Amino acid sequence: RDAQESRGLGDVYKRQQLFVQKILLLAMTLETMVQLLHIRLLLQLTTAVVNFLYRIHRNLELFFLWGQHQLQ
């Protein structure tokens, strides 16, 4: 091979390496976004469950207070 062809192949190799690095960075970014979305959904689900349990607790508390009032 002549020097010019070798330089050309070297440039192609460098561009391929940059392309692969960009693809890997994109994949890591997408993976991070998916993980953050899962965390957000888990947080929303946890909040909904806690609110639901609080409402049940409050309703039971009111029910027992009402029952005690009826006994007096």
Coordinates of N, CA, C and O in Angstrom, one line a residue:
R1 N 0.8 -1.2 0.0 CA 0.0 0.0 0.0 C 0.9 1.2 0.0 O 1.9 1.3 0.6
D2 N 0.3 2.3 -0.6 CA 1.1 3.5 -0.6 C 0.7 4.3 0.7 O -0.2 4.0 1.4
A3 N 1.5 5.3 1.0 CA 1.2 6.1 2.2 C -0.1 6.8 2.2 O -0.8 6.9 3.3
Q4 N -0.6 7.3 1.1 CA -1.9 8.0 1.0 C -3.0 7.0 1.3 O -3.9 7.3 2.1
E5 N -2.9 5.8 0.8 CA -4.0 4.8 1.1 C -4.0 4.4 2.5 O -5.0 4.3 3.2
S6 N -2.8 4.3 3.1 CA -2.7 4.0 4.6 C -3.3 5.1 5.4 O -4.0 4.8 6.4
R7 N -3.0 6.3 5.0 CA -3.6 7.5 5.8 C -5.1 7.4 5.6 O -5.9 7.7 6.6
G8 N -5.6 7.1 4.4 CA -7.1 7.0 4.2 C -7.7 6.0 5.1 O -8.8 6.2 5.7
L9 N -7.0 4.8 5.1 CA -7.6 3.7 6.0 C -7.5 4.1 7.5 O -8.4 3.8 8.2
G10 N -6.5 4.8 7.8 CA -6.4 5.3 9.2 C -7.5 6.3 9.6 O -8.1 6.2 10.6
D11 N -7.9 7.2 8.6 CA -9.0 8.1 8.8 C -10.3 7.3 8.9 O -11.2 7.7 9.8
V12 N -10.5 6.3 8.1 CA -11.7 5.5 8.2 C -11.8 4.8 9.6 O -12.8 4.8 10.2
Y13 N -10.7 4.3 10.0 CA -10.6 3.6 11.3 C -11.0 4.6 12.4 O -11.8 4.3 13.3
K14 N -10.4 5.8 12.4 CA -10.7 6.9 13.4 C -12.2 7.2 13.4 O -12.8 7.4 14.4
R15 N -12.8 7.4 12.2 CA -14.2 7.7 12.1 C -15.1 6.6 12.6 O -16.1 6.8 13.3
Q16 N -14.7 5.3 12.4 CA -15.4 4.2 12.9 C -15.3 4.2 14.4 O -16.3 3.9 15.1
Q17 N -14.2 4.5 15.0 CA -14.0 4.5 16.4 C -14.9 5.6 17.0 O -15.6 5.4 18.1
L18 N -14.9 6.8 16.4 CA -15.8 7.8 16.9 C -17.3 7.5 16.8 O -18.0 7.7 17.7
F19 N -17.6 6.8 15.7 CA -19.0 6.4 15.6 C -19.4 5.4 16.6 O -20.5 5.5 17.3
V20 N -18.5 4.4 16.9 CA -18.8 3.4 17.9 C -18.9 4.1 19.3 O -19.8 3.8 20.1
Q21 N -18.0 5.0 19.6 CA -18.1 5.8 20.9 C -19.4 6.5 21.0 O -20.0 6.5 22.1
K22 N -19.9 7.1 19.9 CA -21.1 7.8 20.0 C -22.3 6.9 20.2 O -23.2 7.2 20.9
I23 N -22.2 5.7 19.5 CA -23.3 4.7 19.7 C -23.3 4.2 21.2 O -24.4 4.1 21.8
L24 N -22.1 4.0 21.7 CA -22.1 3.5 23.1 C -22.6 4.6 24.1 O -23.3 4.3 25.0
L25 N -22.2 5.8 23.8 CA -22.7 6.9 24.7 C -24.2 7.0 24.6 O -24.9 7.2 25.6
L26 N -24.8 6.9 23.4 CA -26.2 7.0 23.2 C -26.9 5.8 23.9 O -27.9 6.0 24.6
A27 N -26.3 4.6 23.8 CA -26.9 3.4 24.5 C -26.9 3.7 26.0 O -27.9 3.4 26.7
M28 N -25.8 4.2 26.6 CA -25.7 4.4 28.0 C -26.7 5.5 28.4 O -27.3 5.4 29.5
T29 N -26.9 6.5 27.6 CA -27.8 7.6 27.9 C -29.3 7.0 27.9 O -30.0 7.3 28.8
L30 N -29.6 6.2 26.9 CA -30.9 5.6 26.9 C -31.1 4.7 28.1 O -32.2 4.7 28.6
E31 N -30.1 3.9 28.4 CA -30.3 3.0 29.6 C -30.5 3.8 30.8 O -31.3 3.5 31.7
T32 N -29.8 4.9 31.0 CA -30.0 5.8 32.2 C -31.4 6.4 32.2 O -32.0 6.5 33.2
M33 N -31.8 6.8 31.0 CA -33.2 7.4 30.9 C -34.2 6.3 31.3 O -35.2 6.7 32.0
V34 N -34.1 5.1 30.9 CA -35.0 4.0 31.2 C -35.0 3.8 32.7 O -36.0 3.6 33.4
Q35 N -33.8 3.8 33.3 CA -33.6 3.5 34.7 C -34.3 4.7 35.5 O -35.0 4.4 36.5
L36 N -34.1 5.9 35.1 CA -34.8 7.0 35.7 C -36.3 7.0 35.6 O -37.0 7.3 36.5
L37 N -36.8 6.5 34.5 CA -38.2 6.4 34.3 C -38.8 5.3 35.2 O -39.8 5.5 35.8
H38 N -38.0 4.2 35.4 CA -38.4 3.1 36.3 C -38.5 3.7 37.7 O -39.4 3.4 38.5
I39 N -37.5 4.4 38.1 CA -37.5 5.0 39.4 C -38.6 5.9 39.6 O -39.3 5.9 40.7
R40 N -38.9 6.7 38.6 CA -40.1 7.7 38.7 C -41.4 6.9 38.9 O -42.2 7.3 39.7
L41 N -41.5 5.9 38.1 CA -42.8 5.1 38.1 C -42.9 4.4 39.5 O -44.0 4.3 40.1
L42 N -41.8 3.8 40.0 CA -41.8 3.2 41.3 C -42.2 4.2 42.4 O -42.9 3.9 43.3
L43 N -41.6 5.4 42.3 CA -42.0 6.4 43.3 C -43.4 6.8 43.2 O -44.1 7.0 44.2
Q44 N -44.0 6.9 42.0 CA -45.4 7.3 41.9 C -46.3 6.1 42.4 O -47.3 6.4 43.1
L45 N -45.9 4.9 42.2 CA -46.6 3.8 42.7 C -46.6 3.7 44.2 O -47.6 3.5 44.9
T46 N -45.4 3.9 44.7 CA -45.2 3.9 46.2 C -46.1 5.0 46.8 O -46.7 4.8 47.8
T47 N -46.1 6.2 46.2 CA -46.9 7.3 46.7 C -48.3 7.0 46.7 O -49.1 7.2 47.7
A48 N -48.8 6.4 45.6 CA -50.2 6.0 45.5 C -50.6 4.9 46.6 O -51.7 5.0 47.2
V49 N -49.7 4.0 46.8 CA -50.0 2.9 47.8 C -50.0 3.6 49.2 O -50.9 3.3 50.0
V50 N -49.1 4.4 49.5 CA -49.1 5.1 50.8 C -50.3 5.9 51.0 O -51.0 5.9 52.1
N51 N -50.7 6.7 50.0 CA -52.0 7.5 50.1 C -53.2 6.6 50.3 O -54.1 6.9 51.1
F52 N -53.2 5.5 49.6 CA -54.3 4.5 49.7 C -54.4 4.0 51.1 O -55.5 3.9 51.8
L53 N -53.2 3.5 51.7 CA -53.2 3.0 53.0 C -53.6 4.0 54.1 O -54.3 3.7 55.1
Y54 N -53.1 5.3 53.8 CA -53.5 6.3 54.8 C -55.0 6.5 54.8 O -55.6 6.7 55.9
R55 N -55.7 6.5 53.6 CA -57.1 6.7 53.6 C -57.8 5.6 54.3 O -58.8 5.8 55.0
I56 N -57.3 4.3 54.1 CA -57.9 3.2 54.8 C -57.8 3.4 56.3 O -58.8 3.2 57.1
H57 N -56.6 3.8 56.7 CA -56.4 4.0 58.2 C -57.3 5.1 58.7 O -57.9 4.9 59.8
R58 N -57.4 6.2 58.0 CA -58.3 7.3 58.4 C -59.7 6.8 58.5 O -60.4 7.2 59.4
N59 N -60.2 6.1 57.5 CA -61.6 5.6 57.5 C -61.8 4.7 58.6 O -62.9 4.7 59.2
L60 N -60.9 3.8 58.9 CA -61.1 2.9 60.0 C -61.1 3.7 61.4 O -61.9 3.4 62.3
E61 N -60.2 4.6 61.5 CA -60.2 5.5 62.7 C -61.5 6.2 62.9 O -62.1 6.2 64.0
L62 N -62.1 6.8 61.8 CA -63.4 7.4 61.9 C -64.5 6.4 62.2 O -65.4 6.7 63.0
F63 N -64.4 5.2 61.6 CA -65.4 4.2 61.9 C -65.4 3.8 63.4 O -66.5 3.7 64.0
F64 N -64.2 3.6 63.9 CA -64.2 3.2 65.4 C -64.6 4.4 66.3 O -65.3 4.2 67.3
L65 N -64.2 5.6 65.9 CA -64.7 6.8 66.7 C -66.2 6.9 66.6 O -66.9 7.1 67.7
W66 N -66.8 6.6 65.5 CA -68.2 6.7 65.3 C -68.9 5.6 66.2 O -69.9 5.8 66.8
G67 N -68.3 4.4 66.2 CA -68.8 3.2 66.9 C -68.7 3.5 68.4 O -69.7 3.2 69.2
Q68 N -67.7 4.1 68.9 CA -67.6 4.5 70.3 C -68.6 5.5 70.7 O -69.2 5.5 71.7
H69 N -68.9 6.5 69.8 CA -69.9 7.5 70.0 C -71.3 6.8 70.1 O -72.1 7.3 71.0
Q70 N -71.5 5.8 69.3 CA -72.8 5.2 69.3 C -73.0 4.4 70.6 O -74.2 4.2 71.1
L71 N -72.0 3.9 71.2 CA -72.1 3.1 72.5 C -72.4 4.0 73.7 O -72.9 3.5 74.7
Q72 N -72.1 5.3 73.6 CA -72.2 6.1 74.8 C -73.7 6.6 74.9 O -74.5 6.7 74.2

